[in-house]
Coordinates of C-alpha atoms in Angstrom, one line a residue:
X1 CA -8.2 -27.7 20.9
X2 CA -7.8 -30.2 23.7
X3 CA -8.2 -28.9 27.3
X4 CA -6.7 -32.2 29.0
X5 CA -3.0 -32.7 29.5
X6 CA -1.4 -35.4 27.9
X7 CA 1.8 -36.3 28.1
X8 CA 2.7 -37.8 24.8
X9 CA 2.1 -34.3 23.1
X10 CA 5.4 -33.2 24.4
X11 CA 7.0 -36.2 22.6
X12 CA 8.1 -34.1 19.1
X13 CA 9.9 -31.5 21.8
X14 CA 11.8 -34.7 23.3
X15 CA 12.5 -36.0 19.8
X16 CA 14.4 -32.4 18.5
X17 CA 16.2 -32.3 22.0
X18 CA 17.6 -35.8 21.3
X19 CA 18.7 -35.3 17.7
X20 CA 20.3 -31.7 17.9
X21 CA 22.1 -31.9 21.7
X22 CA 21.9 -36.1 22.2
X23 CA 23.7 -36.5 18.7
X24 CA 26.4 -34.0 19.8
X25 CA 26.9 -35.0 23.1
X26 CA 27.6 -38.8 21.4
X27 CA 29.7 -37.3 18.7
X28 CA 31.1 -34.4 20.4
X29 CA 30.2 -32.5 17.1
X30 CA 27.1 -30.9 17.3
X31 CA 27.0 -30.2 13.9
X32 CA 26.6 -33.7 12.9
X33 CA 23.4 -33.6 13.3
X34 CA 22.2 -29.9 11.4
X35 CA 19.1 -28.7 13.7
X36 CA 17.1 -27.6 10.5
X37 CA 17.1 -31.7 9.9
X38 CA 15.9 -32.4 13.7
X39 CA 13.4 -29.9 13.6
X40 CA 11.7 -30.7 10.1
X41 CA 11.8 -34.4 11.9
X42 CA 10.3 -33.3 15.1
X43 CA 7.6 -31.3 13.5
X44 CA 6.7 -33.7 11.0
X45 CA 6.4 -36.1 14.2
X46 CA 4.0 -34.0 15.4
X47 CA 1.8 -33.7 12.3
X48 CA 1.5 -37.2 12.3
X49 CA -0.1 -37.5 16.0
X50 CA -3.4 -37.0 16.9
X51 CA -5.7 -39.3 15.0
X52 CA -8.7 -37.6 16.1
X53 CA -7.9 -34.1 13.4
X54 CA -7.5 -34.0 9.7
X55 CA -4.0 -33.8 8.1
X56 CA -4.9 -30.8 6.5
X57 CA -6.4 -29.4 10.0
X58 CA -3.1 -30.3 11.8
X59 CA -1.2 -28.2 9.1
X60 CA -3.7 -24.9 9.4
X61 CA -3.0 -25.2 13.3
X62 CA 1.0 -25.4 12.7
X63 CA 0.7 -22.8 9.9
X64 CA -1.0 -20.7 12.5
X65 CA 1.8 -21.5 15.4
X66 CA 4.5 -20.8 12.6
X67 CA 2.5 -16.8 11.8
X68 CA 2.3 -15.9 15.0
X69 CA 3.0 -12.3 15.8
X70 CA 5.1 -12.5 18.2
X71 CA 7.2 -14.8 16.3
X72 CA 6.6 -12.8 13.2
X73 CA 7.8 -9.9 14.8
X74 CA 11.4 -12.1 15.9
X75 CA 11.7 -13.0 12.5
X76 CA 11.4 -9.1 10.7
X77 CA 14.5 -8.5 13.6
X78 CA 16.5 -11.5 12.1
X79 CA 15.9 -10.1 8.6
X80 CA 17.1 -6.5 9.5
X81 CA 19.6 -7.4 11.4
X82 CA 21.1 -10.0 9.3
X83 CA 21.5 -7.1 6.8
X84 CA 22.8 -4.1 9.1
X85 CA 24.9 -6.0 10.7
X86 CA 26.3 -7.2 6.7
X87 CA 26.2 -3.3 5.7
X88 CA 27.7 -2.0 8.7
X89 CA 30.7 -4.9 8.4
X90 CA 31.0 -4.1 4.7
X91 CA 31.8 -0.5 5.0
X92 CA 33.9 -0.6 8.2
X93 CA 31.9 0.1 10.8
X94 CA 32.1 -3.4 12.9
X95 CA 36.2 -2.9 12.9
X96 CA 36.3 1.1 13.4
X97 CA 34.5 0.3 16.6
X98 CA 36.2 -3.0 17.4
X99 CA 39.4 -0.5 17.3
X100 CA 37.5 1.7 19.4
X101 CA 36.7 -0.2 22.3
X102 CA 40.5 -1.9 22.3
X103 CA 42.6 1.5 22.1
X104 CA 40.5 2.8 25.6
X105 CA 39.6 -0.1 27.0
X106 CA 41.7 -2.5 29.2
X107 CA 42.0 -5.7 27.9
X108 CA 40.1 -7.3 31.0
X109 CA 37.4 -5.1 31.0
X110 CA 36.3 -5.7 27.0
X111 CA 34.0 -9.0 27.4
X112 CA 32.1 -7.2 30.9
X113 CA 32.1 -4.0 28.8
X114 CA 29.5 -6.4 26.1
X115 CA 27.8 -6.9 29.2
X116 CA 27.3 -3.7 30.4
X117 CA 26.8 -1.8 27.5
X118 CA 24.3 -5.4 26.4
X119 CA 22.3 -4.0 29.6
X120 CA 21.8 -0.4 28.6
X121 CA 21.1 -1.3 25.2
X122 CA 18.3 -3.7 26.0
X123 CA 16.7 -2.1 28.9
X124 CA 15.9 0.9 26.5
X125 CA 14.8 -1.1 23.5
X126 CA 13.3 -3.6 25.2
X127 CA 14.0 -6.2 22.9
X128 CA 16.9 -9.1 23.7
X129 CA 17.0 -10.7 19.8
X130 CA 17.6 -6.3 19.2
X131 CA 20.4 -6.0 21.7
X132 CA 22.3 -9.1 19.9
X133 CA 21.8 -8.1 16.6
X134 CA 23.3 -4.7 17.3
X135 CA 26.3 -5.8 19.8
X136 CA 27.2 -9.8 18.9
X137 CA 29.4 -8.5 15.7
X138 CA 31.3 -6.3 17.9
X139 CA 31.4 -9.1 20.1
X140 CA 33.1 -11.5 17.0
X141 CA 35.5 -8.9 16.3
X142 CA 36.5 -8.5 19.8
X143 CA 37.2 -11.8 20.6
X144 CA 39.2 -12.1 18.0
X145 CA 41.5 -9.1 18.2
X146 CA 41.7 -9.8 22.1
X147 CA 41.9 -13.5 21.6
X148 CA 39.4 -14.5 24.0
X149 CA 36.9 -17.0 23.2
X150 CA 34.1 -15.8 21.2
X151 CA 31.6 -18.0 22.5
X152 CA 32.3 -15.9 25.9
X153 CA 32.0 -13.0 24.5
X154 CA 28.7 -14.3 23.1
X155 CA 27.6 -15.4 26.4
X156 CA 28.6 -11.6 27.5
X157 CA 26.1 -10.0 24.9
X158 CA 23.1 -12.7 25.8
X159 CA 23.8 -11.9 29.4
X160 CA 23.2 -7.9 28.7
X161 CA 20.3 -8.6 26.2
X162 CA 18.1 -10.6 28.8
X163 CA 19.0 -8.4 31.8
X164 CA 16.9 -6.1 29.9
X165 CA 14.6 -8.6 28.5
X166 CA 13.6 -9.3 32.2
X167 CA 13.4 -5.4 33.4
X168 CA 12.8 -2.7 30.6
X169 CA 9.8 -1.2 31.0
X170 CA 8.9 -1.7 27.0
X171 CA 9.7 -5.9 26.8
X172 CA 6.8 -8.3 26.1
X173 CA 8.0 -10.4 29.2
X174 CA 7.5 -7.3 31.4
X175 CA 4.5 -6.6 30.1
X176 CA 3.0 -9.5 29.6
X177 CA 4.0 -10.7 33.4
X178 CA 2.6 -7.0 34.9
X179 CA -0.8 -7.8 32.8
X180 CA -1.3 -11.6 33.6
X181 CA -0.8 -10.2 37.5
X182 CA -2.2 -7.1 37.6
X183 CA 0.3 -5.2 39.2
X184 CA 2.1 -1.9 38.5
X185 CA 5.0 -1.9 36.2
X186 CA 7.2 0.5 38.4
X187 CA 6.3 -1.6 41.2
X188 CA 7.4 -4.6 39.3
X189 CA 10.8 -3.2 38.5
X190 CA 11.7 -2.5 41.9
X191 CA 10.5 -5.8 43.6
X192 CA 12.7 -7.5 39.9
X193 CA 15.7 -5.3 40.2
X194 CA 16.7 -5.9 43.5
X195 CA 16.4 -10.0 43.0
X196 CA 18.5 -9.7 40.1
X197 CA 20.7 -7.5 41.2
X198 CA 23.5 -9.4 42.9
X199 CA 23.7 -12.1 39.8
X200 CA 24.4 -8.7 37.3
X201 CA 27.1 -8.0 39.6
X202 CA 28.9 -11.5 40.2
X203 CA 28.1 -11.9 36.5
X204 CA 30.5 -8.4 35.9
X205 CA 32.9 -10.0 38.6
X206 CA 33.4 -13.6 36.9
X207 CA 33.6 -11.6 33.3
X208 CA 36.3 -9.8 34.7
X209 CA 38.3 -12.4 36.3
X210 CA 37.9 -14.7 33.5
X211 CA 39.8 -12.2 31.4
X212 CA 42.3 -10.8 33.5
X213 CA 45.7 -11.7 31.9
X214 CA 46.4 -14.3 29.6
X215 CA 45.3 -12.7 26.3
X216 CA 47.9 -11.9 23.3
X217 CA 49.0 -8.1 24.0
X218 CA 47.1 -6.4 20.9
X219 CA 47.9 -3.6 19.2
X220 CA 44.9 -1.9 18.4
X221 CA 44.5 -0.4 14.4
X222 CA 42.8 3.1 13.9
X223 CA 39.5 3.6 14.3
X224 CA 37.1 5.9 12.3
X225 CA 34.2 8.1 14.1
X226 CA 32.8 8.7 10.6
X227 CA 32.3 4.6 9.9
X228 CA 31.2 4.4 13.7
X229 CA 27.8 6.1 12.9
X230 CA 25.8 3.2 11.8
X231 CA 26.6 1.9 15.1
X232 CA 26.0 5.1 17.3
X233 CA 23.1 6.0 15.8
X234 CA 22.1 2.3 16.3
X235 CA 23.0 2.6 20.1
X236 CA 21.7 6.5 20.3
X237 CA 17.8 5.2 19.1
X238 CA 18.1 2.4 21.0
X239 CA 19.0 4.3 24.3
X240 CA 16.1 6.7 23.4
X241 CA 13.4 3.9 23.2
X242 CA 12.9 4.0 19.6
X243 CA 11.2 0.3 18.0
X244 CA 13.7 -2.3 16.8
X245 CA 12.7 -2.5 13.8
X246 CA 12.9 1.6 12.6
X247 CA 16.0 1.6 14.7
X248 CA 17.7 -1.4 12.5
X249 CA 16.4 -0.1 9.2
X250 CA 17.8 3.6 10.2
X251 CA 21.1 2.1 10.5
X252 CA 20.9 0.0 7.7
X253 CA 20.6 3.7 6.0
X254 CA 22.9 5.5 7.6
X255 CA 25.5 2.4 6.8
X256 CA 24.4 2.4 3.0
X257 CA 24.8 6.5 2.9
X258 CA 27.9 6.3 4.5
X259 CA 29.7 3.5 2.6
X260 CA 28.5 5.0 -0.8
X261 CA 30.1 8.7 0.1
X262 CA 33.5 7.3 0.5
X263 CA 33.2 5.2 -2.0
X264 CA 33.5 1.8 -0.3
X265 CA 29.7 0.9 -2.2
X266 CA 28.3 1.3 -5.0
X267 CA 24.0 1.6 -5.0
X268 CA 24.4 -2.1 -6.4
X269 CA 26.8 -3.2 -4.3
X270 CA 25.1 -1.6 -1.0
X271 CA 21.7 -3.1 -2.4
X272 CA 24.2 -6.8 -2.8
X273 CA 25.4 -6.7 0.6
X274 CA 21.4 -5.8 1.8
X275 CA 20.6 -8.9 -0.2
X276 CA 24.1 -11.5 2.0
X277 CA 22.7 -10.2 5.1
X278 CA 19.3 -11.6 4.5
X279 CA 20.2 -14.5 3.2
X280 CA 22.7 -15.5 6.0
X281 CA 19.9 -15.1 8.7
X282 CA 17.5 -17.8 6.4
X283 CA 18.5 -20.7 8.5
X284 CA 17.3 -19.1 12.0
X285 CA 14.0 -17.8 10.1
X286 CA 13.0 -21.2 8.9
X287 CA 13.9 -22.5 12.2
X288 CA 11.9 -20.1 14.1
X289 CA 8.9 -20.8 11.6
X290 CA 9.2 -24.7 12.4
X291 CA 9.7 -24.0 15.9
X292 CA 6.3 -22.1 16.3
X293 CA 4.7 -24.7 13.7
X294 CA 5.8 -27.3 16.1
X295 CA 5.1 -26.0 19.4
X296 CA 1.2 -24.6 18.0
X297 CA 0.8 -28.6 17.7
X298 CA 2.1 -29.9 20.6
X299 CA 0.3 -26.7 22.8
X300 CA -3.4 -28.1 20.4
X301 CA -2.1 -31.9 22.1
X302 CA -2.3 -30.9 25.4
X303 CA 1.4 -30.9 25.8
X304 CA 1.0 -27.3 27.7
X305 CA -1.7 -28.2 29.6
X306 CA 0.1 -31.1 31.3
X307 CA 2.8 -29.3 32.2
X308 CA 0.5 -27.0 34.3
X309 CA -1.1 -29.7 36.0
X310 CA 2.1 -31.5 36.7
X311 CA 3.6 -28.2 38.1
X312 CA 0.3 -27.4 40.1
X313 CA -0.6 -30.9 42.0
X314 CA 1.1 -30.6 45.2
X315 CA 1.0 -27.4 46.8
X316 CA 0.8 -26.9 50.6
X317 CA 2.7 -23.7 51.1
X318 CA 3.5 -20.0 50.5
X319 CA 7.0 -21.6 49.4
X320 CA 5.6 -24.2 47.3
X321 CA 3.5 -21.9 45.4
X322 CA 6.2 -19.7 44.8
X323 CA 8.1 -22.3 43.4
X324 CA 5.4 -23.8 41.4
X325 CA 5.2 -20.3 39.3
X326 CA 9.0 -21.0 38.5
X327 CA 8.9 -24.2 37.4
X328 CA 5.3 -23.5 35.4
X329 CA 6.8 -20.9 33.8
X330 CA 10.5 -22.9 32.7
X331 CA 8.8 -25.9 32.0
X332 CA 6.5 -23.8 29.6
X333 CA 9.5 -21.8 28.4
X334 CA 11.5 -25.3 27.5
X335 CA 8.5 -26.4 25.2
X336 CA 8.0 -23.1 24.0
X337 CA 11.2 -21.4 23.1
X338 CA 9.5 -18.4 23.8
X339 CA 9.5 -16.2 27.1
X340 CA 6.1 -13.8 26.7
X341 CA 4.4 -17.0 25.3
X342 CA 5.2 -18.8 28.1
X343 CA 3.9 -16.3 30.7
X344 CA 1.0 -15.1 28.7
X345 CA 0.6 -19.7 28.8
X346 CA 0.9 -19.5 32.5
X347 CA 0.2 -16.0 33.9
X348 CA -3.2 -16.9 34.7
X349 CA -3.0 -19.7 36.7
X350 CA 0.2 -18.0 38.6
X351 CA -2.4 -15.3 39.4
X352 CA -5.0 -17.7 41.1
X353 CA -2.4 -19.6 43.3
X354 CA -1.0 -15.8 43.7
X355 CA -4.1 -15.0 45.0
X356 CA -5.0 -18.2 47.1
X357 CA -1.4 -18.5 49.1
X358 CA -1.3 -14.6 49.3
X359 CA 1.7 -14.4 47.3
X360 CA 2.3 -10.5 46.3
X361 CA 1.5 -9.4 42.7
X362 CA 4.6 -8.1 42.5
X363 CA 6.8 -11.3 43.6
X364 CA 4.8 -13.5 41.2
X365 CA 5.2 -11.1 38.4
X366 CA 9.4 -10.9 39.0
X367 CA 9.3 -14.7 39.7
X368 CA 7.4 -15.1 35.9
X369 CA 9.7 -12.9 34.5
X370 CA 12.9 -14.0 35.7
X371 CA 12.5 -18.2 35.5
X372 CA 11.4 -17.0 32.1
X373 CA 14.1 -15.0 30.7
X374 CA 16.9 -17.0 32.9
X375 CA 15.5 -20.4 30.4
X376 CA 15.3 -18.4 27.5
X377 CA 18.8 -17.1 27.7
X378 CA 20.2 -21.1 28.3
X379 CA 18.1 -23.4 25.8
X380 CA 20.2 -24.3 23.0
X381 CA 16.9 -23.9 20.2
X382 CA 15.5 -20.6 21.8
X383 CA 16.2 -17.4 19.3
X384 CA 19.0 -15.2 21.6
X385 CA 21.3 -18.6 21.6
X386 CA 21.1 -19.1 18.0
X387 CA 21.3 -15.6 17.0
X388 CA 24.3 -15.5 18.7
X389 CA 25.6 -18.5 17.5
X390 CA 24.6 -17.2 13.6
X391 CA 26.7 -14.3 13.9
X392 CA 29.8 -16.2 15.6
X393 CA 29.2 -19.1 13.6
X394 CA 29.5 -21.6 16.7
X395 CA 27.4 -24.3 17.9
X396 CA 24.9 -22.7 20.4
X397 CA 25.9 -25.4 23.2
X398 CA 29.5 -23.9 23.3
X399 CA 28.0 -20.6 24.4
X400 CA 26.0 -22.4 27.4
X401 CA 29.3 -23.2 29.5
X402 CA 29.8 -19.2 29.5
X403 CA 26.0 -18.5 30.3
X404 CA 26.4 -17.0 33.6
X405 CA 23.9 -14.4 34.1
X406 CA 21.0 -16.7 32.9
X407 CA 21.9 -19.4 35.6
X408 CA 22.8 -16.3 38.2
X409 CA 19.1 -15.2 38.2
X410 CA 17.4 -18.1 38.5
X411 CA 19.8 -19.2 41.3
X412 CA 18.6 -15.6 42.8
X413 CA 15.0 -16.0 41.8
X414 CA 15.1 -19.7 44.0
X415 CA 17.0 -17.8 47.1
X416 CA 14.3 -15.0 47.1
X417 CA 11.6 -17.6 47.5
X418 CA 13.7 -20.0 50.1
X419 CA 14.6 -16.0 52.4
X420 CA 11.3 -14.6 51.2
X421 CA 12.5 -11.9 49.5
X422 CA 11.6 -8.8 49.0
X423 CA 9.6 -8.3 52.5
X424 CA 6.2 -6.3 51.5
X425 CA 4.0 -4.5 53.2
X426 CA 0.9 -6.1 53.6
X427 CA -1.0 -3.0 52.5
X428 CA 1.0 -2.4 49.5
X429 CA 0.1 -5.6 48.0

């Protein structure tokens, strides 16, 4: 694996950028160009480079990149949530709720309500791809029984899911970030939580005003608590910290059970609609694989490496270094299209220029945490955007006008190094 940074390995990240947003940003369709094409293109871009390694060595390193756990992990959460959310639309549950939240809920406040409710959902599963598969199909129906735009409301339900990407006590980031830095996780949330803070709030604020007025009055249908328990038992797991993946399979269950008692399924078709919901999440798990093949290549290239050393050259300041560990960190994340892979990438050397401009623990553990999730939660190819985008079948790049919280954090993440905030004690470091 090469140690040196080059350059030129990032050149099959710059090629997949350019086909999937350059061709729609020249067409103004960007489904001209269909990502899984750009992607096979990019990564078979990268299998080509690098003379110096076997063909068959270069595809053991990107089968490798493609299995990783963390990645493998994402892709069982696609799986089950591609078929709970199928089941729980099948037999009611997606438009009993929709009906729900529009016969006690003003109008205005529906889209900051995905945001909220987002934020308590992923702060006590810990997961962001989780939070999305359980809320963006009450998100779809939402939107369109309120007529607001549905790539809003999927910006709404991203925002939530990495609010608690970036703080639950149980998300990789977190812990990857409170490892790499060796600092206390409570600690950590309290120095986080009071950067992110005021973007949560102007995010609830802009939601809010976005949607005040100008909606079609709706007349909301009946709702049924009975075909409302795959999703509160969904919420109710998620709430008490259960895993993803036994809290989606429960409610894949308990929507199954449900649907067969009132007759709405059959075993066959319960088992059928198991089956759609699978099968409609296959493009955004072969993406994901290629994605990790890809960026297992490009990390073996020394693409990685030379984004640390461009990030780390000039430093002459508390300030500087601050900034450095945010843009190590987002560069890493914007060749990655992972945020735990990107700190655990970068945690390290954050920790030594931590150490050498006296930088707190705690500071440089928020600061890795928040560029992180704040990228993850904008990049067009990263898994929350297209997840989203699966589920609301849109383009991913219309979601990223409507990204507020993302772009709220890191604007507070850069104000907290430019005021030097939060003050710490010196012996509390």
């Amino acid at each position: 694996m090469e140690t040196k940074g080059k350059g030129w390995a990032l050149l099959p990240l710059l090629i997949f950028i350019g086909l999937f947003v350059g061709s729609g940003i020249i067409t103004g369709d960007f489904y001209k160009m269909p990502i899984l094409v750009a992607i096979i293109i990019a990564a078979g871009v990268a299998l080509m480079m690098n003379r110096k390694e076997t063909f068959a060595s270069k595809v053991e390193s990107f089968a490798k990149g493609a299995g990783h756990p963390d990645l493998m992990i994402m892709v069982f959460i696609f799986i089950l949530a591609g078929a709970f959310s199928e089941v729980a639309k099948g037999m009611g549950a997606v438009e009993s709720t929709v009906n729900l939240a529009l016969t006690f809920l003003p109008q205005s406040f529906l889209i900051v309500g995905l945001f909220i409710i987002g934020a308590f959902i992923s702060l006590a599963m810990g997961t962001s791809t989780g939070t999305i598969a359980a809320l963006a199909p009450i998100g779809v129906g939402i939107s369109a029984q309120a007529d607001v735009s549905v790539a809003l409301a999927m910006a709404a339900v991203i925002g939530g899911a990495m609010f608690g990407d970036n703080l639950s006590f149980i998300s990789d980031t977190t812990i990857a970030a409170v490892r790499t830095q060796q600092t206390e996780m409570k600690d950590k949330f309290k120095a986080n939580f009071f950067i992110v803070l005021p973007a949560a709030i102007i995010t609830c604020v802009v939601l809010i005003v976005m949607t005040l007025g100008g909606q079609s009055p709706v007349s909301p249908g009946e709702f049924n608590w009975i075909k409302m328990l795959p999703y509160i038992g969904v919420l109710t797991a998620a709430l008490l910290g259960m895993n993803v993946i036994v809290v989606l399979t429960g409610g894949i269950v308990i929507g199954g059970v449900i649907g067969m008692m009132d007759g709405t399924y059959t075993l066959t078709a319960f088992l059928q609609k198991i089956t759609d919901g699978i099968m409609g999440m296959a493009e955004l798990v072969i993406l994901s694989l290629l994605i990790g093949g890809m960026v297992e290549l490009i990390k073996r290239n020394g693409g990685i490496h030379f984004i640390l050393e461009s990030m780390t050259k000039r430093i002459s300041s508390k300030k500087g270094a601050e900034f450095a560990i945010a843009g190590l960190v987002s560069s890493t994340n914007l060749a990655t299209a992972n945020n735990t892979i990107s700190i655990i990438a970068t945690g390290p050397l954050a920790k030594d220029m931590a150490d050498k401009y006296e930088i707190d623990k705690r500071k440089s553990a928020s600061l890795l945490d928040i560029f992180s999730c704040s990228i993850q939660g904008l990049i067009p190819y990263g898994a929350q955007m297209l997840a989203a985008a699966e589920f609301a079948s849109v383009s991913p790049t219309s979601i990223l006008p409507y990204s507020f919280y993302p772009i709220l954090i890191a604007l507070c993440g850069i104000a907290a190094i430019l005021i030097q905030f939060p003050r710490f004690k010196r012996n509390a470091a």
